[in-house]
C-alpha positions as a printed Julia matrix, in Angstrom:
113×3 Matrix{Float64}:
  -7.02   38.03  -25.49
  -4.63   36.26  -27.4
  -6.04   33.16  -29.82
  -2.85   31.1   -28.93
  -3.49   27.78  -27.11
  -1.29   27.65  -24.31
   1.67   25.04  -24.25
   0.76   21.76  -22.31
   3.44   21.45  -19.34
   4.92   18.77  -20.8
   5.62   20.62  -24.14
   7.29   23.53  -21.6
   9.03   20.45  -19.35
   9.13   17.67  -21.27
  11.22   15.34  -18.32
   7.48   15.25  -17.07
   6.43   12.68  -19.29
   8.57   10.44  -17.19
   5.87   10.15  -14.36
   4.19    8.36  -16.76
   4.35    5.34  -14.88
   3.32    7.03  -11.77
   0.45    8.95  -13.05
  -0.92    6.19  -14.41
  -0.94    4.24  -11.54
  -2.86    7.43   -9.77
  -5.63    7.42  -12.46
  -6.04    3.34  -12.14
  -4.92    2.33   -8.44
  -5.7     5.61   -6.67
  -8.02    7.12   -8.74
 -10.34    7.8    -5.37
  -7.94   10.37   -4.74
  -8.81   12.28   -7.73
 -12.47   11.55   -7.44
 -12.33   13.16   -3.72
  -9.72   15.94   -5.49
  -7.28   15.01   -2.55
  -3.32   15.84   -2.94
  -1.74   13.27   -0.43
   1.66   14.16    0.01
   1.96   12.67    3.5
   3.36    9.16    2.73
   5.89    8.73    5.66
   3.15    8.95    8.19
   0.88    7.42    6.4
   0.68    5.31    3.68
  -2.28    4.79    1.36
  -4.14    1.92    0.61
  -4.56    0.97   -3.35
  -8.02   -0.07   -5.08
  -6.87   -3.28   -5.59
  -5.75   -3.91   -2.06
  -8.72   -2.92   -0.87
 -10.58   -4.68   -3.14
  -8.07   -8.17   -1.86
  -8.49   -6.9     2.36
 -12.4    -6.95    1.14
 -12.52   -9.76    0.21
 -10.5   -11.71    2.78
 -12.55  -10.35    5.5
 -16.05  -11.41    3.87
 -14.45  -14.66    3.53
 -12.81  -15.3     6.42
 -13.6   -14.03   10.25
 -10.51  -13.15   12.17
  -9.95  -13.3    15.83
  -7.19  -12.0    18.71
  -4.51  -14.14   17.58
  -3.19  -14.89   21.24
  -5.94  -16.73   21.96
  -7.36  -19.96   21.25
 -10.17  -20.65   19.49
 -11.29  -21.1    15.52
 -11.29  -17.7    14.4
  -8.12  -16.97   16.36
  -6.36  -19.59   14.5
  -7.44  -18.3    11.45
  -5.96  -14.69   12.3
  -2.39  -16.72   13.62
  -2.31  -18.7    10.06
  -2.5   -15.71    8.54
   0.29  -13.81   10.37
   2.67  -16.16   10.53
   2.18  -17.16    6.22
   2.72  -13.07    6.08
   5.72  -13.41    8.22
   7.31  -16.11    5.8
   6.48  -14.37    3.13
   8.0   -11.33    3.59
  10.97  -13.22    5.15
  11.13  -14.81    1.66
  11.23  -11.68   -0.34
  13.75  -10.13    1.67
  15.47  -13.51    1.04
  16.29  -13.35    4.79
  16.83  -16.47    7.15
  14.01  -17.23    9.48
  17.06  -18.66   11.76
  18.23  -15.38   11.66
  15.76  -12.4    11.47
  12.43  -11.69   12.67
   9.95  -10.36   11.43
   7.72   -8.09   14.41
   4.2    -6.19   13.84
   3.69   -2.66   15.44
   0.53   -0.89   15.37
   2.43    2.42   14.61
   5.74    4.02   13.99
   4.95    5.26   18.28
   4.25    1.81   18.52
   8.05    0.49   16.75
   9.95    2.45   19.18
């Protein structure tokens, strides 16, 4: 056996240290992927939810009880504020016209077509 330390990957590849950013964000944002030692490579059908959203979908829903939006009652209007601010908001980052585009919710990519 041989008393030489093998070379870390990024001393073989060193273009790896520019996933930096990315593996970073696994270890912080995603780290319960680690924790359940889970390779997710499956982001087109599904995509993953971050700690931090979680955390912020947590917290909405202990603060705040949603109902069927198409109906009419308290809770209901709750849920419709709350889809039509997300509409406008991601009308505004897209900086698209609200005259002009729409902005539709699908359960699913079956759902979409």
């Amino acid at each position: 056996m041989s008393s030489r330390s093998t070379p870390s990957i990024t001393a073989l590849y060193p273009e790896y240290t520019t996933t930096t950013p990315l593996d970073t964000l696994r270890s912080t944002a995603y780290s319960y992927l680690n924790a359940q030692s889970h390779t997710y490579l499956d982001y087109t059908g599904s995509g993953l939810c971050s700690s931090v959203q979680l955390a912020a979908h947590e917290a909405r829903l202990a603060s705040t009880l949603y109902g069927n939006p198409h109906s009419v009652n308290p809770t209901s209007e709750a849920a419709t504020i709350a889809v039509e601010q997300t509409r406008k908001r991601i009308l505004q980052h897209f900086n698209a016209d609200p005259a002009e585009y729409a902005v539709v919710f699908t359960p699913n990519a079956t759902g979409a077509a």
